[in-house]
PDB file of C-alpha atoms and ligand atoms in Angstrom:
ATOM      1  CA  UNK F  15     155.461 -58.807  61.940  1.00  0.00           C
ATOM      2  CA  UNK F  16     151.888 -60.094  61.749  1.00  0.00           C
ATOM      3  CA  UNK F  17     150.059 -60.837  58.529  1.00  0.00           C
ATOM      4  CA  UNK F  18     146.538 -59.535  59.169  1.00  0.00           C
ATOM      5  CA  UNK F  19     145.273 -60.623  55.762  1.00  0.00           C
ATOM      6  CA  UNK F  20     147.000 -61.618  52.502  1.00  0.00           C
ATOM      7  CA  UNK F  21     149.617 -58.961  51.759  1.00  0.00           C
ATOM      8  CA  UNK F  22     148.781 -56.840  54.813  1.00  0.00           C
ATOM      9  CA  UNK F  23     151.505 -56.894  57.457  1.00  0.00           C
ATOM     10  CA  UNK F  24     151.309 -55.117  60.808  1.00  0.00           C
ATOM     11  CA  UNK F  25     154.602 -54.002  62.373  1.00  0.00           C
ATOM     12  CA  UNK F  26     155.422 -52.586  65.807  1.00  0.00           C
ATOM     13  CA  UNK F  27     155.726 -53.496  69.461  1.00  0.00           C
ATOM     14  CA  UNK F  28     155.272 -51.562  72.698  1.00  0.00           C
ATOM     15  CA  UNK F  29     157.383 -48.524  71.769  1.00  0.00           C
ATOM     16  CA  UNK F  30     155.744 -45.212  70.887  1.00  0.00           C
ATOM     17  CA  UNK F  31     152.503 -46.170  72.623  1.00  0.00           C
ATOM     18  CA  UNK F  32     152.179 -49.528  70.864  1.00  0.00           C
ATOM     19  CA  UNK F  33     152.498 -47.643  67.586  1.00  0.00           C
ATOM     20  CA  UNK F  34     151.885 -49.576  64.379  1.00  0.00           C
ATOM     21  CA  UNK F  35     153.051 -49.362  60.775  1.00  0.00           C
ATOM     22  CA  UNK F  36     151.608 -51.349  57.871  1.00  0.00           C
ATOM     23  CA  UNK F  37     153.602 -52.951  55.100  1.00  0.00           C
ATOM     24  CA  UNK F  38     151.397 -53.684  52.107  1.00  0.00           C
ATOM     25  CA  UNK F  39     152.307 -56.072  49.321  1.00  0.00           C
ATOM     26  CA  UNK F  40     151.087 -56.168  45.769  1.00  0.00           C
ATOM     27  CA  UNK F  41     152.547 -58.373  43.038  1.00  0.00           C
ATOM     28  CA  UNK F  42     155.015 -55.759  41.902  1.00  0.00           C
ATOM     29  CA  UNK F  43     155.761 -53.503  44.861  1.00  0.00           C
ATOM     30  CA  UNK F  44     155.534 -52.585  48.525  1.00  0.00           C
ATOM     31  CA  UNK F  45     153.845 -49.632  50.216  1.00  0.00           C
ATOM     32  CA  UNK F  46     154.481 -48.626  53.836  1.00  0.00           C
ATOM     33  CA  UNK F  47     152.080 -46.627  55.990  1.00  0.00           C
ATOM     34  CA  UNK F  48     153.944 -44.835  58.820  1.00  0.00           C
ATOM     35  CA  UNK F  49     157.396 -45.701  60.113  1.00  0.00           C
ATOM     36  CA  UNK F  50     157.237 -46.657  63.848  1.00  0.00           C
ATOM     37  CA  UNK F  51     159.030 -44.913  66.734  1.00  0.00           C
ATOM     38  CA  UNK F  52     162.596 -46.222  66.413  1.00  0.00           C
ATOM     39  CA  UNK F  53     164.835 -44.089  64.222  1.00  0.00           C
ATOM     40  CA  UNK F  54     166.759 -46.947  62.557  1.00  0.00           C
ATOM     41  CA  UNK F  55     163.894 -48.399  60.501  1.00  0.00           C
ATOM     42  CA  UNK F  56     165.282 -51.845  61.327  1.00  0.00           C
ATOM     43  CA  UNK F  57     161.940 -53.511  61.954  1.00  0.00           C
ATOM     44  CA  UNK F  58     160.624 -52.431  58.571  1.00  0.00           C
ATOM     45  CA  UNK F  59     163.800 -53.436  56.722  1.00  0.00           C
ATOM     46  CA  UNK F  60     163.766 -56.858  58.433  1.00  0.00           C
ATOM     47  CA  UNK F  61     160.135 -57.316  57.398  1.00  0.00           C
ATOM     48  CA  UNK F  62     160.950 -56.459  53.781  1.00  0.00           C
ATOM     49  CA  UNK F  63     163.741 -59.032  53.898  1.00  0.00           C
ATOM     50  CA  UNK F  64     161.467 -61.702  55.408  1.00  0.00           C
ATOM     51  CA  UNK F  65     159.032 -61.209  52.551  1.00  0.00           C
ATOM     52  CA  UNK F  66     161.877 -62.024  50.158  1.00  0.00           C
ATOM     53  CA  UNK F  67     161.864 -58.478  48.811  1.00  0.00           C
ATOM     54  CA  UNK F  68     164.579 -55.868  48.426  1.00  0.00           C
ATOM     55  CA  UNK F  69     164.627 -52.407  50.037  1.00  0.00           C
ATOM     56  CA  UNK F  70     164.190 -50.897  46.570  1.00  0.00           C
ATOM     57  CA  UNK F  71     160.835 -52.699  46.248  1.00  0.00           C
ATOM     58  CA  UNK F  72     159.414 -50.214  48.753  1.00  0.00           C
ATOM     59  CA  UNK F  73     158.012 -47.643  46.336  1.00  0.00           C
ATOM     60  CA  UNK F  74     156.305 -45.272  48.736  1.00  0.00           C
ATOM     61  CA  UNK F  75     155.978 -44.337  52.390  1.00  0.00           C
ATOM     62  CA  UNK F  76     152.579 -42.805  53.115  1.00  0.00           C
ATOM     63  CA  UNK F  77     152.272 -40.851  56.363  1.00  0.00           C
ATOM     64  CA  UNK F  78     149.044 -40.589  58.337  1.00  0.00           C
ATOM     65  CA  UNK F  79     150.275 -37.466  60.168  1.00  0.00           C
ATOM     66  CA  UNK F  80     153.325 -35.807  61.675  1.00  0.00           C
ATOM     67  CA  UNK F  81     153.381 -37.070  65.271  1.00  0.00           C
ATOM     68  CA  UNK F  82     156.713 -38.332  66.548  1.00  0.00           C
ATOM     69  CA  UNK F  83     155.715 -41.972  67.137  1.00  0.00           C
ATOM     70  CA  UNK F  84     154.882 -42.382  63.454  1.00  0.00           C
ATOM     71  CA  UNK F  85     157.941 -40.605  62.004  1.00  0.00           C
ATOM     72  CA  UNK F  86     160.780 -42.371  63.837  1.00  0.00           C
ATOM     73  CA  UNK F  87     162.131 -44.514  61.011  1.00  0.00           C
ATOM     74  CA  UNK F  88     161.221 -42.190  58.168  1.00  0.00           C
ATOM     75  CA  UNK F  89     164.596 -40.619  57.357  1.00  0.00           C
ATOM     76  CA  UNK F  90     166.467 -43.935  57.662  1.00  0.00           C
ATOM     77  CA  UNK F  91     163.920 -45.754  55.517  1.00  0.00           C
ATOM     78  CA  UNK F  92     163.907 -43.045  52.868  1.00  0.00           C
ATOM     79  CA  UNK F  93     167.690 -43.345  52.741  1.00  0.00           C
ATOM     80  CA  UNK F  94     167.726 -47.170  52.643  1.00  0.00           C
ATOM     81  CA  UNK F  95     164.946 -47.658  50.093  1.00  0.00           C
ATOM     82  CA  UNK F  96     164.649 -44.512  47.996  1.00  0.00           C
ATOM     83  CA  UNK F  97     160.870 -44.674  48.497  1.00  0.00           C
ATOM     84  CA  UNK F  98     158.757 -41.611  47.699  1.00  0.00           C
ATOM     85  CA  UNK F  99     157.519 -39.948  50.892  1.00  0.00           C
ATOM     86  CA  UNK F 100     153.853 -38.942  50.753  1.00  0.00           C
ATOM     87  CA  UNK F 101     151.845 -36.901  53.223  1.00  0.00           C
ATOM     88  CA  UNK F 102     149.310 -34.121  53.588  1.00  0.00           C
ATOM     89  CA  UNK F 103     150.644 -30.650  52.796  1.00  0.00           C
ATOM     90  CA  UNK F 104     149.583 -29.339  56.225  1.00  0.00           C
ATOM     91  CA  UNK F 105     151.919 -31.837  57.956  1.00  0.00           C
ATOM     92  CA  UNK F 106     154.858 -31.587  55.538  1.00  0.00           C
ATOM     93  CA  UNK F 107     156.796 -28.794  57.266  1.00  0.00           C
ATOM     94  CA  UNK F 108     156.500 -30.629  60.602  1.00  0.00           C
ATOM     95  CA  UNK F 109     157.936 -33.759  58.958  1.00  0.00           C
ATOM     96  CA  UNK F 110     160.721 -31.587  57.521  1.00  0.00           C
ATOM     97  CA  UNK F 111     161.549 -30.314  61.018  1.00  0.00           C
ATOM     98  CA  UNK F 112     160.592 -26.697  60.286  1.00  0.00           C
ATOM     99  CA  UNK F 113     157.636 -26.524  62.667  1.00  0.00           C
ATOM    100  CA  UNK F 114     156.469 -28.242  65.851  1.00  0.00           C
ATOM    101  CA  UNK F 115     153.310 -30.367  65.815  1.00  0.00           C
ATOM    102  CA  UNK F 116     150.004 -28.609  66.513  1.00  0.00           C
ATOM    103  CA  UNK F 117     149.863 -28.132  70.303  1.00  0.00           C
ATOM    104  CA  UNK F 118     147.526 -30.204  72.458  1.00  0.00           C
ATOM    105  CA  UNK F 119     146.571 -29.247  76.029  1.00  0.00           C
ATOM    106  CA  UNK F 120     148.554 -30.237  79.081  1.00  0.00           C
ATOM    107  CA  UNK F 121     145.568 -31.187  81.217  1.00  0.00           C
ATOM    108  CA  UNK F 122     145.826 -34.844  82.248  1.00  0.00           C
ATOM    109  CA  UNK F 123     143.015 -36.683  80.482  1.00  0.00           C
ATOM    110  CA  UNK F 124     141.955 -40.325  80.556  1.00  0.00           C
ATOM    111  CA  UNK F 125     143.415 -42.732  79.608  1.00  0.00           C
ATOM    112  CA  UNK F 126     146.469 -41.466  81.511  1.00  0.00           C
ATOM    113  CA  UNK F 127     148.830 -43.852  79.694  1.00  0.00           C
ATOM    114  CA  UNK F 128     148.761 -41.372  76.817  1.00  0.00           C
ATOM    115  CA  UNK F 129     150.012 -38.505  79.023  1.00  0.00           C
ATOM    116  CA  UNK F 130     153.725 -38.969  78.208  1.00  0.00           C
ATOM    117  CA  UNK F 131     152.858 -38.403  74.546  1.00  0.00           C
ATOM    118  CA  UNK F 132     150.813 -35.309  75.413  1.00  0.00           C
ATOM    119  CA  UNK F 133     153.855 -33.977  77.278  1.00  0.00           C
ATOM    120  CA  UNK F 134     156.068 -34.923  74.343  1.00  0.00           C
ATOM    121  CA  UNK F 135     154.056 -32.708  72.007  1.00  0.00           C
ATOM    122  CA  UNK F 136     154.129 -29.830  74.512  1.00  0.00           C
ATOM    123  CA  UNK F 137     157.926 -30.063  74.865  1.00  0.00           C
ATOM    124  CA  UNK F 138     158.484 -30.998  71.208  1.00  0.00           C
ATOM    125  CA  UNK F 139     160.648 -33.860  72.494  1.00  0.00           C
ATOM    126  CA  UNK F 140     161.986 -36.283  71.516  1.00  0.00           C
ATOM    127  CA  UNK F 141     162.536 -34.948  68.010  1.00  0.00           C
ATOM    128  CA  UNK F 142     162.379 -37.132  64.924  1.00  0.00           C
ATOM    129  CA  UNK F 143     165.069 -37.043  62.237  1.00  0.00           C
ATOM    130  CA  UNK F 144     163.724 -34.509  59.721  1.00  0.00           C
ATOM    131  CA  UNK F 145     162.851 -35.707  56.225  1.00  0.00           C
ATOM    132  CA  UNK F 146     161.278 -34.032  53.212  1.00  0.00           C
ATOM    133  CA  UNK F 147     157.821 -35.000  52.018  1.00  0.00           C
ATOM    134  CA  UNK F 148     158.271 -35.621  48.292  1.00  0.00           C
ATOM    135  CA  UNK F 149     154.638 -35.358  47.231  1.00  0.00           C
ATOM    136  CA  UNK F 150     151.531 -33.966  48.855  1.00  0.00           C
ATOM    137  CA  UNK F 151     148.412 -36.080  49.262  1.00  0.00           C
ATOM    138  CA  UNK F 152     144.854 -34.808  49.399  1.00  0.00           C
ATOM    139  CA  UNK F 153     141.456 -36.428  49.784  1.00  0.00           C
ATOM    140  CA  UNK F 154     140.595 -38.570  46.770  1.00  0.00           C
ATOM    141  CA  UNK F 155     144.198 -39.107  45.691  1.00  0.00           C
ATOM    142  CA  UNK F 156     145.610 -42.560  45.086  1.00  0.00           C
ATOM    143  CA  UNK F 157     148.816 -43.773  46.779  1.00  0.00           C
ATOM    144  CA  UNK F 158     149.712 -47.061  45.061  1.00  0.00           C
ATOM    145  CA  UNK F 159     146.827 -49.415  45.917  1.00  0.00           C
ATOM    146  CA  UNK F 160     145.427 -47.032  48.537  1.00  0.00           C
ATOM    147  CA  UNK F 161     142.707 -44.426  48.327  1.00  0.00           C
ATOM    148  CA  UNK F 162     143.549 -41.332  50.329  1.00  0.00           C
ATOM    149  CA  UNK F 163     141.039 -40.074  52.904  1.00  0.00           C
ATOM    150  CA  UNK F 164     141.480 -36.708  54.587  1.00  0.00           C
ATOM    151  CA  UNK F 165     140.369 -37.410  58.178  1.00  0.00           C
ATOM    152  CA  UNK F 166     141.098 -34.318  60.285  1.00  0.00           C
ATOM    153  CA  UNK F 167     140.305 -33.920  63.967  1.00  0.00           C
ATOM    154  CA  UNK F 168     143.376 -35.521  65.531  1.00  0.00           C
ATOM    155  CA  UNK F 169     145.583 -33.220  63.474  1.00  0.00           C
ATOM    156  CA  UNK F 170     144.629 -30.851  60.641  1.00  0.00           C
ATOM    157  CA  UNK F 171     146.368 -32.874  57.931  1.00  0.00           C
ATOM    158  CA  UNK F 172     145.575 -36.322  59.293  1.00  0.00           C
ATOM    159  CA  UNK F 173     145.079 -38.941  56.560  1.00  0.00           C
ATOM    160  CA  UNK F 174     143.568 -42.382  56.461  1.00  0.00           C
ATOM    161  CA  UNK F 175     144.009 -44.899  53.673  1.00  0.00           C
ATOM    162  CA  UNK F 176     141.660 -47.463  52.181  1.00  0.00           C
ATOM    163  CA  UNK F 177     142.555 -50.474  50.080  1.00  0.00           C
ATOM    164  CA  UNK F 178     139.216 -51.369  48.484  1.00  0.00           C
ATOM    165  CA  UNK F 179     140.277 -54.705  46.931  1.00  0.00           C
ATOM    166  CA  UNK F 180     141.303 -56.039  50.353  1.00  0.00           C
ATOM    167  CA  UNK F 181     138.744 -54.192  52.498  1.00  0.00           C
ATOM    168  CA  UNK F 182     141.535 -52.720  54.599  1.00  0.00           C
ATOM    169  CA  UNK F 183     141.241 -49.332  56.255  1.00  0.00           C
ATOM    170  CA  UNK F 184     144.175 -47.586  57.915  1.00  0.00           C
ATOM    171  CA  UNK F 185     142.574 -45.223  60.418  1.00  0.00           C
ATOM    172  CA  UNK F 186     145.830 -43.798  61.768  1.00  0.00           C
ATOM    173  CA  UNK F 187     145.281 -41.988  65.066  1.00  0.00           C
ATOM    174  CA  UNK F 188     141.633 -41.277  64.289  1.00  0.00           C
ATOM    175  CA  UNK F 189     141.022 -44.609  66.056  1.00  0.00           C
ATOM    176  CA  UNK F 190     143.094 -46.211  68.833  1.00  0.00           C
ATOM    177  CA  UNK F 191     142.887 -49.651  70.411  1.00  0.00           C
ATOM    178  CA  UNK F 192     145.680 -48.961  72.928  1.00  0.00           C
ATOM    179  CA  UNK F 193     145.304 -48.338  75.808  1.00  0.00           C
ATOM    180  CA  UNK F 194     141.631 -48.811  74.967  1.00  0.00           C
ATOM    181  CA  UNK F 195     139.331 -48.838  71.939  1.00  0.00           C
ATOM    182  CA  UNK F 196     138.115 -45.330  71.141  1.00  0.00           C
ATOM    183  CA  UNK F 197     137.830 -42.697  68.433  1.00  0.00           C
ATOM    184  CA  UNK F 198     141.312 -41.301  68.965  1.00  0.00           C
ATOM    185  CA  UNK F 199     143.077 -40.417  72.227  1.00  0.00           C
ATOM    186  CA  UNK F 200     140.765 -37.792  73.791  1.00  0.00           C
ATOM    187  CA  UNK F 201     143.554 -35.392  74.831  1.00  0.00           C
ATOM    188  CA  UNK F 202     144.737 -35.319  71.229  1.00  0.00           C
ATOM    189  CA  UNK F 203     141.443 -34.480  69.545  1.00  0.00           C
ATOM    190  CA  UNK F 204     142.027 -30.846  68.594  1.00  0.00           C
ATOM    191  CA  UNK F 205     138.781 -30.494  66.617  1.00  0.00           C
ATOM    192  CA  UNK F 206     135.836 -32.583  67.851  1.00  0.00           C
ATOM    193  CA  UNK F 207     133.465 -31.702  65.008  1.00  0.00           C
ATOM    194  CA  UNK F 208     135.987 -32.789  62.392  1.00  0.00           C
ATOM    195  CA  UNK F 209     136.803 -35.897  64.408  1.00  0.00           C
ATOM    196  CA  UNK F 210     133.135 -36.963  64.518  1.00  0.00           C
ATOM    197  CA  UNK F 211     132.882 -36.466  60.748  1.00  0.00           C
ATOM    198  CA  UNK F 212     136.055 -38.493  60.233  1.00  0.00           C
ATOM    199  CA  UNK F 213     134.710 -41.359  62.360  1.00  0.00           C
ATOM    200  CA  UNK F 214     131.432 -41.329  60.441  1.00  0.00           C
ATOM    201  CA  UNK F 215     133.260 -41.397  57.157  1.00  0.00           C
ATOM    202  CA  UNK F 216     135.380 -44.368  58.181  1.00  0.00           C
ATOM    203  CA  UNK F 217     132.347 -46.274  59.502  1.00  0.00           C
ATOM    204  CA  UNK F 218     130.523 -45.710  56.206  1.00  0.00           C
ATOM    205  CA  UNK F 219     133.265 -47.594  54.346  1.00  0.00           C
ATOM    206  CA  UNK F 220     132.179 -50.769  56.177  1.00  0.00           C
ATOM    207  CA  UNK F 221     135.731 -52.087  56.038  1.00  0.00           C
ATOM    208  CA  UNK F 222     136.094 -55.593  57.454  1.00  0.00           C
ATOM    209  CA  UNK F 223     139.626 -54.851  58.695  1.00  0.00           C
ATOM    210  CA  UNK F 224     140.788 -51.670  60.392  1.00  0.00           C
ATOM    211  CA  UNK F 225     144.439 -50.896  61.130  1.00  0.00           C
ATOM    212  CA  UNK F 226     144.952 -48.209  63.785  1.00  0.00           C
ATOM    213  CA  UNK F 227     147.881 -46.022  64.836  1.00  0.00           C
ATOM    214  CA  UNK F 228     148.196 -47.352  68.381  1.00  0.00           C
ATOM    215  CA  UNK F 229     147.344 -50.928  69.327  1.00  0.00           C
ATOM    216  CA  UNK F 230     146.240 -53.996  67.465  1.00  0.00           C
ATOM    217  CA  UNK F 231     144.077 -53.804  64.371  1.00  0.00           C
ATOM    218  CA  UNK F 232     140.306 -54.131  64.609  1.00  0.00           C
ATOM    219  CA  UNK F 233     139.811 -57.468  62.890  1.00  0.00           C
ATOM    220  CA  UNK F 234     136.647 -58.866  64.471  1.00  0.00           C
ATOM    221  CA  UNK F 235     133.316 -57.128  63.866  1.00  0.00           C
ATOM    222  CA  UNK F 236     135.173 -54.075  62.548  1.00  0.00           C
ATOM    223  CA  UNK F 237     132.078 -52.837  60.715  1.00  0.00           C
ATOM    224  CA  UNK F 238     129.891 -52.918  63.833  1.00  0.00           C
ATOM    225  CA  UNK F 239     132.564 -51.538  66.133  1.00  0.00           C
ATOM    226  CA  UNK F 240     133.341 -48.584  63.862  1.00  0.00           C
ATOM    227  CA  UNK F 241     129.660 -47.721  63.519  1.00  0.00           C
ATOM    228  CA  UNK F 242     129.412 -47.878  67.320  1.00  0.00           C
ATOM    229  CA  UNK F 243     132.375 -45.516  67.715  1.00  0.00           C
ATOM    230  CA  UNK F 244     130.924 -43.007  65.272  1.00  0.00           C
ATOM    231  CA  UNK F 245     127.503 -43.091  66.968  1.00  0.00           C
ATOM    232  CA  UNK F 246     128.950 -42.676  70.467  1.00  0.00           C
ATOM    233  CA  UNK F 247     131.176 -39.792  69.353  1.00  0.00           C
ATOM    234  CA  UNK F 248     128.264 -38.026  67.649  1.00  0.00           C
ATOM    235  CA  UNK F 249     125.994 -38.327  70.684  1.00  0.00           C
ATOM    236  CA  UNK F 250     128.522 -36.903  73.155  1.00  0.00           C
TER     237      UNK F 250
HETATM  238 ZN1   ZN C  28     148.971 -38.702  66.489  1.00  0.00          ZN
HETATM  239 ZN1   ZN C  29     150.123 -41.529  67.286  1.00  0.00          ZN
END
């Protein structure tokens, strides 16, 4: 667990493509964004304990999208905490196990370290433990302290979250820093026009701190780096 800023904790290791989850603390409650790859939720529960909180303090689990690396601990964490599960309606039946994730191509694409995940989507393996989404989220909604941003391109129901008081943006898989810094893994961008719009929208927030789905958060010159990403993506 790494505290990126007061009350903003980054969780995750190398598993799931260096996937990250974010545990967010306010005076009265906890909010989790995404659930890491492992299906036991242990890393999240240990983090809650280290903060001196109880599992029941986790009021909501907000999902960026329904790719396996982000859903691993969901069912276990829902069971252990009773948190409300929130996600975009387009992704909800994938989370529930009723539908496979939107296909991506099989053509090997740089950076090749992401290829196992491309293959995983094609084969729909490994599966996550299905879990119901309790409430749908749409652009402009509020999820605890977070503003909900609909940021499609990587998946149709992909969400980002913004915590205005702390200047913290969760970009989900719309931005990656592992294996390299870019506007989402190229092989996974299923709609380039939407993805460019999503990058522009995130850059316009001018957030000083940007959590991403894979790799370490963008903490230094986040404003400049996000503008650069959006400009490069638009000019391609
Ligand atoms: Zn993804
Ligand atoms: Zn991902």
